[in-house]
Coordinates of C-alpha atoms and ligand atoms in Angstrom, one line a residue:
X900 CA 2.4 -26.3 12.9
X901 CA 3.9 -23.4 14.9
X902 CA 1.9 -21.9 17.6
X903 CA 0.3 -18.6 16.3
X904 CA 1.7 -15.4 16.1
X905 CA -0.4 -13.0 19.4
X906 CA -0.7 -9.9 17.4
X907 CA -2.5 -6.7 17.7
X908 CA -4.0 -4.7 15.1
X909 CA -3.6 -0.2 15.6
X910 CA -5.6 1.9 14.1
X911 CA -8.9 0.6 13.8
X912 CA -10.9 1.9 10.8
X913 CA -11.9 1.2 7.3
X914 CA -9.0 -1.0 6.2
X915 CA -8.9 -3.1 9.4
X916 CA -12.7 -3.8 9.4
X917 CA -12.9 -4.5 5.7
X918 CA -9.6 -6.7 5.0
X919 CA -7.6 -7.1 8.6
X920 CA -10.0 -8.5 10.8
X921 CA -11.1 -11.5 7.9
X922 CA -8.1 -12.7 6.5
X923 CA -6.5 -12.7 10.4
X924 CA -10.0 -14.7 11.4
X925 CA -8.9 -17.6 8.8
X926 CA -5.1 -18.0 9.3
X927 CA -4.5 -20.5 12.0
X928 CA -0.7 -18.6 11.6
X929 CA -2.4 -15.7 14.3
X930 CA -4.4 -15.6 17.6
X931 CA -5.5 -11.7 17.6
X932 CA -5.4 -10.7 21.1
X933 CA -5.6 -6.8 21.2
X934 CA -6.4 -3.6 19.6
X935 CA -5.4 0.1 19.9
X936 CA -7.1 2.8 18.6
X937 CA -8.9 5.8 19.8
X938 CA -12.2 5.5 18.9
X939 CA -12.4 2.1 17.0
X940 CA -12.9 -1.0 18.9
X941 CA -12.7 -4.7 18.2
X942 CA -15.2 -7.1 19.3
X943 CA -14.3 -9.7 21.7
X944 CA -10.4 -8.5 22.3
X945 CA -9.1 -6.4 24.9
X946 CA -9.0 -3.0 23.7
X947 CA -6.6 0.0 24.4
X948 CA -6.5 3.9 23.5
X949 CA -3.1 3.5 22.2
X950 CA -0.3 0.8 21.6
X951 CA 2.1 2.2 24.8
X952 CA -1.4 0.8 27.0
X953 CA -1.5 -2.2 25.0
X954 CA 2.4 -3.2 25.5
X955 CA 1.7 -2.3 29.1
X956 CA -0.6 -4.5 29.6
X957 CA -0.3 -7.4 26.9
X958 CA 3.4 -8.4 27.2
X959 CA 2.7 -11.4 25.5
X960 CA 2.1 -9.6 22.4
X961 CA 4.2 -10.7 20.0
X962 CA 3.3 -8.7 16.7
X963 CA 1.7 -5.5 15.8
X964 CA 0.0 -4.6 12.8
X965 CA -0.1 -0.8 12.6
X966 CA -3.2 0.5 10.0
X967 CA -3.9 4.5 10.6
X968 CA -3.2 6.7 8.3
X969 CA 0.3 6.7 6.9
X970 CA 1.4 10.1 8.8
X971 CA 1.0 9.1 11.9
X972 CA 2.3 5.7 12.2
X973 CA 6.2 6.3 12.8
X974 CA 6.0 7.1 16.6
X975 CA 4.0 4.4 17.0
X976 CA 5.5 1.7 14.9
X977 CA 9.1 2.6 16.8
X978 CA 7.8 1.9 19.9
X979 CA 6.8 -1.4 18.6
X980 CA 9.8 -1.9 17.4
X981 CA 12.1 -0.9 20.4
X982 CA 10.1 -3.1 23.0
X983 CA 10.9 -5.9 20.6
X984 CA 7.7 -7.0 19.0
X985 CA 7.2 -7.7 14.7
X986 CA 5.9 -5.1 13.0
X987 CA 3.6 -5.5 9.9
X988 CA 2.4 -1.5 8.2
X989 CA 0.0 -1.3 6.0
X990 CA 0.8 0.6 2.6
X991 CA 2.0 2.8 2.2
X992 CA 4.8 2.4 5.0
X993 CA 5.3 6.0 6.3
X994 CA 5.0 9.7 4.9
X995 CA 8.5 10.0 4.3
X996 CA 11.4 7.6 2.5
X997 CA 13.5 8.2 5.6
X998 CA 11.5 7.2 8.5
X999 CA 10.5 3.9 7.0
X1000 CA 14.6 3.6 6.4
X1001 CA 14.6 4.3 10.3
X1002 CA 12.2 1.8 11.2
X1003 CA 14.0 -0.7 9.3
X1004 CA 17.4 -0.1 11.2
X1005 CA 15.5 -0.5 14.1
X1006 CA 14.1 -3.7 13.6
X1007 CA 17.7 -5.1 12.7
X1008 CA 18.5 -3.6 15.9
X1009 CA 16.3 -5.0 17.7
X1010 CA 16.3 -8.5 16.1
X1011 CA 12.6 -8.6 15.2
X1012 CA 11.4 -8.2 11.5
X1013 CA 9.5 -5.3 9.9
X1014 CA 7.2 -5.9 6.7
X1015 CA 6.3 -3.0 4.7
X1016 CA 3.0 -4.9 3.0
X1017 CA 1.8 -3.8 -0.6
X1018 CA -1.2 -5.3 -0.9
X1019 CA -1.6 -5.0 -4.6
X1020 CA 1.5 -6.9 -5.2
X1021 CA -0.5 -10.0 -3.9
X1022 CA -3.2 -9.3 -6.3
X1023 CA -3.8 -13.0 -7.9
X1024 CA -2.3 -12.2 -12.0
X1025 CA 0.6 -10.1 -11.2
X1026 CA 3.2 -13.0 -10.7
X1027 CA 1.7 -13.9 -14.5
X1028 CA 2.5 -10.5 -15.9
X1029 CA 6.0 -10.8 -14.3
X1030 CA 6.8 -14.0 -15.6
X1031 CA 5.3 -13.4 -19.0
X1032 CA 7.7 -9.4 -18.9
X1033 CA 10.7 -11.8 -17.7
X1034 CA 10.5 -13.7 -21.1
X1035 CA 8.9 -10.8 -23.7
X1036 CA 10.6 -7.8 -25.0
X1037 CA 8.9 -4.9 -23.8
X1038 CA 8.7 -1.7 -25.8
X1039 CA 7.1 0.5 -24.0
X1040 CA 4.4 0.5 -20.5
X1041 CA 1.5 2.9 -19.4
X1042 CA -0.1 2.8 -16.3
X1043 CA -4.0 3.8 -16.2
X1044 CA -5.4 4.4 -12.1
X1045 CA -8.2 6.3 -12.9
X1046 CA -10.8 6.4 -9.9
X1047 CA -13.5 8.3 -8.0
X1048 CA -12.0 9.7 -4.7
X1049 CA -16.0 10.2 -3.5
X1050 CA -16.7 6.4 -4.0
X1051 CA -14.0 5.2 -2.2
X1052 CA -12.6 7.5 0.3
X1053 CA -15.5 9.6 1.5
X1054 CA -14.8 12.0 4.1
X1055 CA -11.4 11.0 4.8
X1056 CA -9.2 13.9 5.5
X1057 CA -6.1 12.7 6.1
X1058 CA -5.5 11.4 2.4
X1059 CA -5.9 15.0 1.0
X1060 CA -3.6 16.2 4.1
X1061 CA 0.1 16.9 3.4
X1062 CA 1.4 13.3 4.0
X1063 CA -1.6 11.4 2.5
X1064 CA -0.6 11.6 -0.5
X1065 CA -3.8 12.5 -2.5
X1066 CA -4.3 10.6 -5.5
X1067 CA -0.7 9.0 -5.3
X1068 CA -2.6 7.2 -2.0
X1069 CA -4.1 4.6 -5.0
X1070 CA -1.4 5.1 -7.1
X1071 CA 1.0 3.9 -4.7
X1072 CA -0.8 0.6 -5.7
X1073 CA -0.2 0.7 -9.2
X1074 CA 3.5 1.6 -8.7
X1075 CA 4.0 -1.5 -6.1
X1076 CA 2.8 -3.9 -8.7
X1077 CA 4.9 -1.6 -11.7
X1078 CA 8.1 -2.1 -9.8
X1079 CA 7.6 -6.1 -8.9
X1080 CA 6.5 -6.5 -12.9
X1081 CA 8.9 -4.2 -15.0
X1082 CA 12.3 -3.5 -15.1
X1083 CA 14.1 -0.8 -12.7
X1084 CA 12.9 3.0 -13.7
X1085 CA 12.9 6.4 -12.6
X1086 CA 11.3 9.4 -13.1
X1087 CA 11.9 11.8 -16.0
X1088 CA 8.7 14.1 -16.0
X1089 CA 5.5 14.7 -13.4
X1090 CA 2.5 17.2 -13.5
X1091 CA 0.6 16.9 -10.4
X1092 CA -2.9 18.8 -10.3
X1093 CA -3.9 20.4 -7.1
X1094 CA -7.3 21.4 -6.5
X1095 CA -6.6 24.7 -4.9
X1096 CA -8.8 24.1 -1.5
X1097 CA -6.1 21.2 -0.8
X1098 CA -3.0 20.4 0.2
X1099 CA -2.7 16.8 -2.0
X1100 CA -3.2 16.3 -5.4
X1101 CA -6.5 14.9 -7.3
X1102 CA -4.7 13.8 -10.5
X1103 CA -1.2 13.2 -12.0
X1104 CA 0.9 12.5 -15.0
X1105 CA 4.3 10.7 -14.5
X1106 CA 6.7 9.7 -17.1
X1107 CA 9.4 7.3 -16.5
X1108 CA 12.4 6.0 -18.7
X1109 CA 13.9 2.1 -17.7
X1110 CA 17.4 2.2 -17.5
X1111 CA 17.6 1.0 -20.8
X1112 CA 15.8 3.7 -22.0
X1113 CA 12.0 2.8 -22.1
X1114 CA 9.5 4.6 -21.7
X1115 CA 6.7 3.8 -19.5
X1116 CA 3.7 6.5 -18.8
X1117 CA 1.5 7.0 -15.7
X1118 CA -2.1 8.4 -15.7
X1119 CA -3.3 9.0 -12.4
X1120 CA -7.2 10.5 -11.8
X1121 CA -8.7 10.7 -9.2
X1122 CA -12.7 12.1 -10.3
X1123 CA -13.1 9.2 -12.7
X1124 CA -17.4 8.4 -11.8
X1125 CA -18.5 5.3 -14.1
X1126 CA -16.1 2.8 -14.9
X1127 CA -13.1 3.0 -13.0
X1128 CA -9.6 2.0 -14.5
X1129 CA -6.8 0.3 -12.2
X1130 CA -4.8 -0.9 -15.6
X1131 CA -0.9 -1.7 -16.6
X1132 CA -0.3 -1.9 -19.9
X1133 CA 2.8 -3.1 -22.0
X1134 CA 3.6 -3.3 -25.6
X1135 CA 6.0 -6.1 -26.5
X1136 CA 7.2 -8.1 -28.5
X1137 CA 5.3 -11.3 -27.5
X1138 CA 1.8 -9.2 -27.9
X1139 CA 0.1 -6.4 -26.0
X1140 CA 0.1 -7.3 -22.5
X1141 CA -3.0 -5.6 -20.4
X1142 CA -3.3 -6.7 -16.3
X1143 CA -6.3 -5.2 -15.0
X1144 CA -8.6 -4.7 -12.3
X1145 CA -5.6 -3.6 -9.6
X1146 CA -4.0 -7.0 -10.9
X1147 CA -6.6 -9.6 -10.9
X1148 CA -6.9 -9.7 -14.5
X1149 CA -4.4 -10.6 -17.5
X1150 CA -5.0 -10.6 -21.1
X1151 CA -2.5 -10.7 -24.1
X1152 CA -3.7 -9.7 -27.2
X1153 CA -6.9 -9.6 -25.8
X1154 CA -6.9 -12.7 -24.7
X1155 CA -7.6 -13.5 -20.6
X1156 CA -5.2 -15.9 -19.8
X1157 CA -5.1 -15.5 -15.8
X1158 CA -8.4 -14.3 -14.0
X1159 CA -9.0 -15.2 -10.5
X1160 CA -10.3 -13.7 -7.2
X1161 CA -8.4 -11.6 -5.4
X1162 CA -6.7 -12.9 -1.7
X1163 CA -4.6 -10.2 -1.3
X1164 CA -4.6 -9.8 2.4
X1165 CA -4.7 -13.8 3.6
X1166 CA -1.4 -13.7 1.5
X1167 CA 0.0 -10.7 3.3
X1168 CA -0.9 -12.5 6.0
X1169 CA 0.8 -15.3 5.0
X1170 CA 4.1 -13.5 4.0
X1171 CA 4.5 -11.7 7.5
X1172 CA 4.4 -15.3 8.8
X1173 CA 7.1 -16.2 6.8
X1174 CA 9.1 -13.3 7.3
X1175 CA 8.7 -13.4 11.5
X1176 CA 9.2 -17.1 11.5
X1177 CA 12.6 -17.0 9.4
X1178 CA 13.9 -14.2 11.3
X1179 CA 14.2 -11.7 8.4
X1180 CA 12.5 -8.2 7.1
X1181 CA 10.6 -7.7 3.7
X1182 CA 10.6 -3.7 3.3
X1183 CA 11.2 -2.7 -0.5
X1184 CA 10.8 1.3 -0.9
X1185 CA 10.9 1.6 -4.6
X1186 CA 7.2 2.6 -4.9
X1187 CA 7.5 5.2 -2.3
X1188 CA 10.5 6.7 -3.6
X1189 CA 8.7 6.9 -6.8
X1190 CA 6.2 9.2 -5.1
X1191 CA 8.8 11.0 -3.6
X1192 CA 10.4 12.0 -6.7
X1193 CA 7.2 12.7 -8.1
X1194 CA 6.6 15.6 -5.4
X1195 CA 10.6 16.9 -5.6
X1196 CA 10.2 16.8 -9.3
X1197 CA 6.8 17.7 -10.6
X1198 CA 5.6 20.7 -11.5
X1199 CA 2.4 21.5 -9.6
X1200 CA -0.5 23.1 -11.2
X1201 CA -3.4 24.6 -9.3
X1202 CA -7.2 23.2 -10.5
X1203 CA -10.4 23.7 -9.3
X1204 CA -11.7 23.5 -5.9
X1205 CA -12.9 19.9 -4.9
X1206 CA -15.4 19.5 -2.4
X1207 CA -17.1 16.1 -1.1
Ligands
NAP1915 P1 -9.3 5.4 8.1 O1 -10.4 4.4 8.3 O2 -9.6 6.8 7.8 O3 -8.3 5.4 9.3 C1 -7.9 4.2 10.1 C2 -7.9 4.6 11.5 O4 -6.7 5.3 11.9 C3 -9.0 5.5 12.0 O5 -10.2 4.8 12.1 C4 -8.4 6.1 13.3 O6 -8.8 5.3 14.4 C5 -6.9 6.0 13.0 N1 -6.4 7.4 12.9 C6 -6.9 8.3 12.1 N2 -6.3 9.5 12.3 C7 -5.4 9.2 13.2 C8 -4.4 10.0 13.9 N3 -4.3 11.3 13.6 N4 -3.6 9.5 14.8 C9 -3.8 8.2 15.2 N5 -4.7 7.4 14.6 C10 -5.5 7.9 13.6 O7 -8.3 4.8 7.0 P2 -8.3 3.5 6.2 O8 -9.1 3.6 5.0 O9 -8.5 2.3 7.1 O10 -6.7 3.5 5.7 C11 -5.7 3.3 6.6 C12 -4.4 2.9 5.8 O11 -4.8 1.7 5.1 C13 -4.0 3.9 4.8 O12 -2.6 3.9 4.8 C14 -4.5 3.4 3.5 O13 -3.7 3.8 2.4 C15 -4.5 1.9 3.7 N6 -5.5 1.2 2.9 C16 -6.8 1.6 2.8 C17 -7.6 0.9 1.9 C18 -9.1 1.3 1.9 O14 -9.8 0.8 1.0 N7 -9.6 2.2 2.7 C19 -7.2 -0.1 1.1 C20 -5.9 -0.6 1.3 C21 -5.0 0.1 2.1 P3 -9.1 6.0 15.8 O15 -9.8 7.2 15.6 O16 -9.9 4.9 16.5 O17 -7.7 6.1 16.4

């Protein structure tokens, strides 16, 4: 075995305490030895307000892990970069297309890797929907995220901020597992609701067409209370093909043939391993270009207020 990878985590919040800090405890592939954040701290490590302090004074760091909100991570992610150290972002990569293409010069530059991670695409049936797409027919696809922003992101701010996307901040997800599943696509249509007290929007409907001309529908809500809905569907001819539960789940014709906890984040881990120990980057943009296009093209219609 290697030795393990010194890395540091930025941006300590939510995401870091609920997945980070867990899956980097059980991969003898890491030795966390430092966090930078401005108010969150991590037990037990040395901790800094910011990752210029933590370079300063952990030059042994070797990786970086950088988890804040998506629209404020380029600064810090280039610095990373430019004093030479791996650089793993959590999803999605940046607030614009072009920035993440920066970063990704600037790893080849400076002969380190960068992985943009999509944690969904780890999610334990979506290498079975891919293989059973690769050998079926597919006529047509609809993607279902349909979730309740007060569950899950209370009082965050930044996601209905310009740059956090709104409700294409879980529907990022869907599209990282969409584009790893089904064939190339692009967008033909988009309606994106914006409650008019915000700046992001609450709910969206997308159509795409494949190259070869199928068509494949997107439903994204985000004030969904009760059951909550993180489906792809496809119609083909080998049967009707669900994967649910953000991926964890696949059924055709009704029938589960694939259903398994979730590891999504020990196999990020895992892949930035990979990626840092062959010498190589892993940064596919597809899904947020896809959201991209969805702003440039949509037509934006203004809804009702939404409050906490
Ligand atoms: P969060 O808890 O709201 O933010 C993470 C941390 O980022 C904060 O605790 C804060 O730490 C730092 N931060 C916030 N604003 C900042 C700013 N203006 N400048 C610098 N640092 C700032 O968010 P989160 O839920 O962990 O999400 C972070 C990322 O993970 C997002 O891209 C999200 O899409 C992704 N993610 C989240 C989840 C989830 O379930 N929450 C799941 C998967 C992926 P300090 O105040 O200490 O600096």
């Amino acid at each position: 075995m290697s030795q393990p990878i010194k890395i540091g985590i930025v941006g300590v919040g939510k995401i870091v305490r609920d997945q980070h800090l867990p899956a980097l405890a059980k991969d003898q592939n890491y030795r966390l030895i430092a966090a930078a954040s401005r108010h969150g701290k991590v037990d037990d490590i040395a901790n800094f307000p910011d990752i210029e302090a933590m370079l300063d004074a952990v030059p042994e760091l070797e990786a970086v892990s950088f988890c804040m909100p998506p629209q404020f991570r380029y600064d810090a992610a280039r610095t990373a970069l430019m004093a030479k150290r791996h650089v793993f972002l959590e999803k999605p990569p940046g607030a614009t297309v072009s920035e993440v293409e920066d970063l990704k010069t600037l790893a080849a530059q400076n002969g380190v890797s960068l992985f943009a991670s999509w944690h969904s695409r780890y999610a334990p049936a979506v290498e079975a929907a891919r293989a059973f797409l690769d050998t079926a027919k597919i006529r047509s696809a609809a993607i279902n995220w349909k979730e309740d922003v007060r569950r899950w992101h209370p009082n965050q701010e930044w996601i209905w901020a310009p740059g956090g996307f709104g409700v294409f901040d879980p529907g990022i997800n869907a599209l990282s597992i969409a584009t790893h599943i089904l064939p190339a696509m692009f967008i033909t249509s988009a309606v994106l609701d914006f409650p008019e007290n915000r700046a992001s929007p609450v709910a969206a409907r997308v159509t795409f067409r494949t190259s070869n001309g199928l068509p494949v529908t997107m439903d994204l809500d985000w004030l969904q209370t009760g059951p909550q809905s993180w489906d792809i569907l496809a119609d083909t001819d080998k049967g009707a093909m669900v994967l649910s539960s953000g991926g964890s789940k696949l059924a055709i014709d009704g029938k589960v043939v694939h259903d398994e906890p979730e590891a999504e984040y020990p196999m990020l881990y895992k892949r930035f391993a990979e990626i840092v120990r062959a010498g190589t980057s892993d940064v596919d943009l597809a899904p947020l270009q896809h959201v991209a296009d969805a702003f440039m093209l949509g037509k934006r219609n203004v809804v009702e207020a939404f409050f906490d």
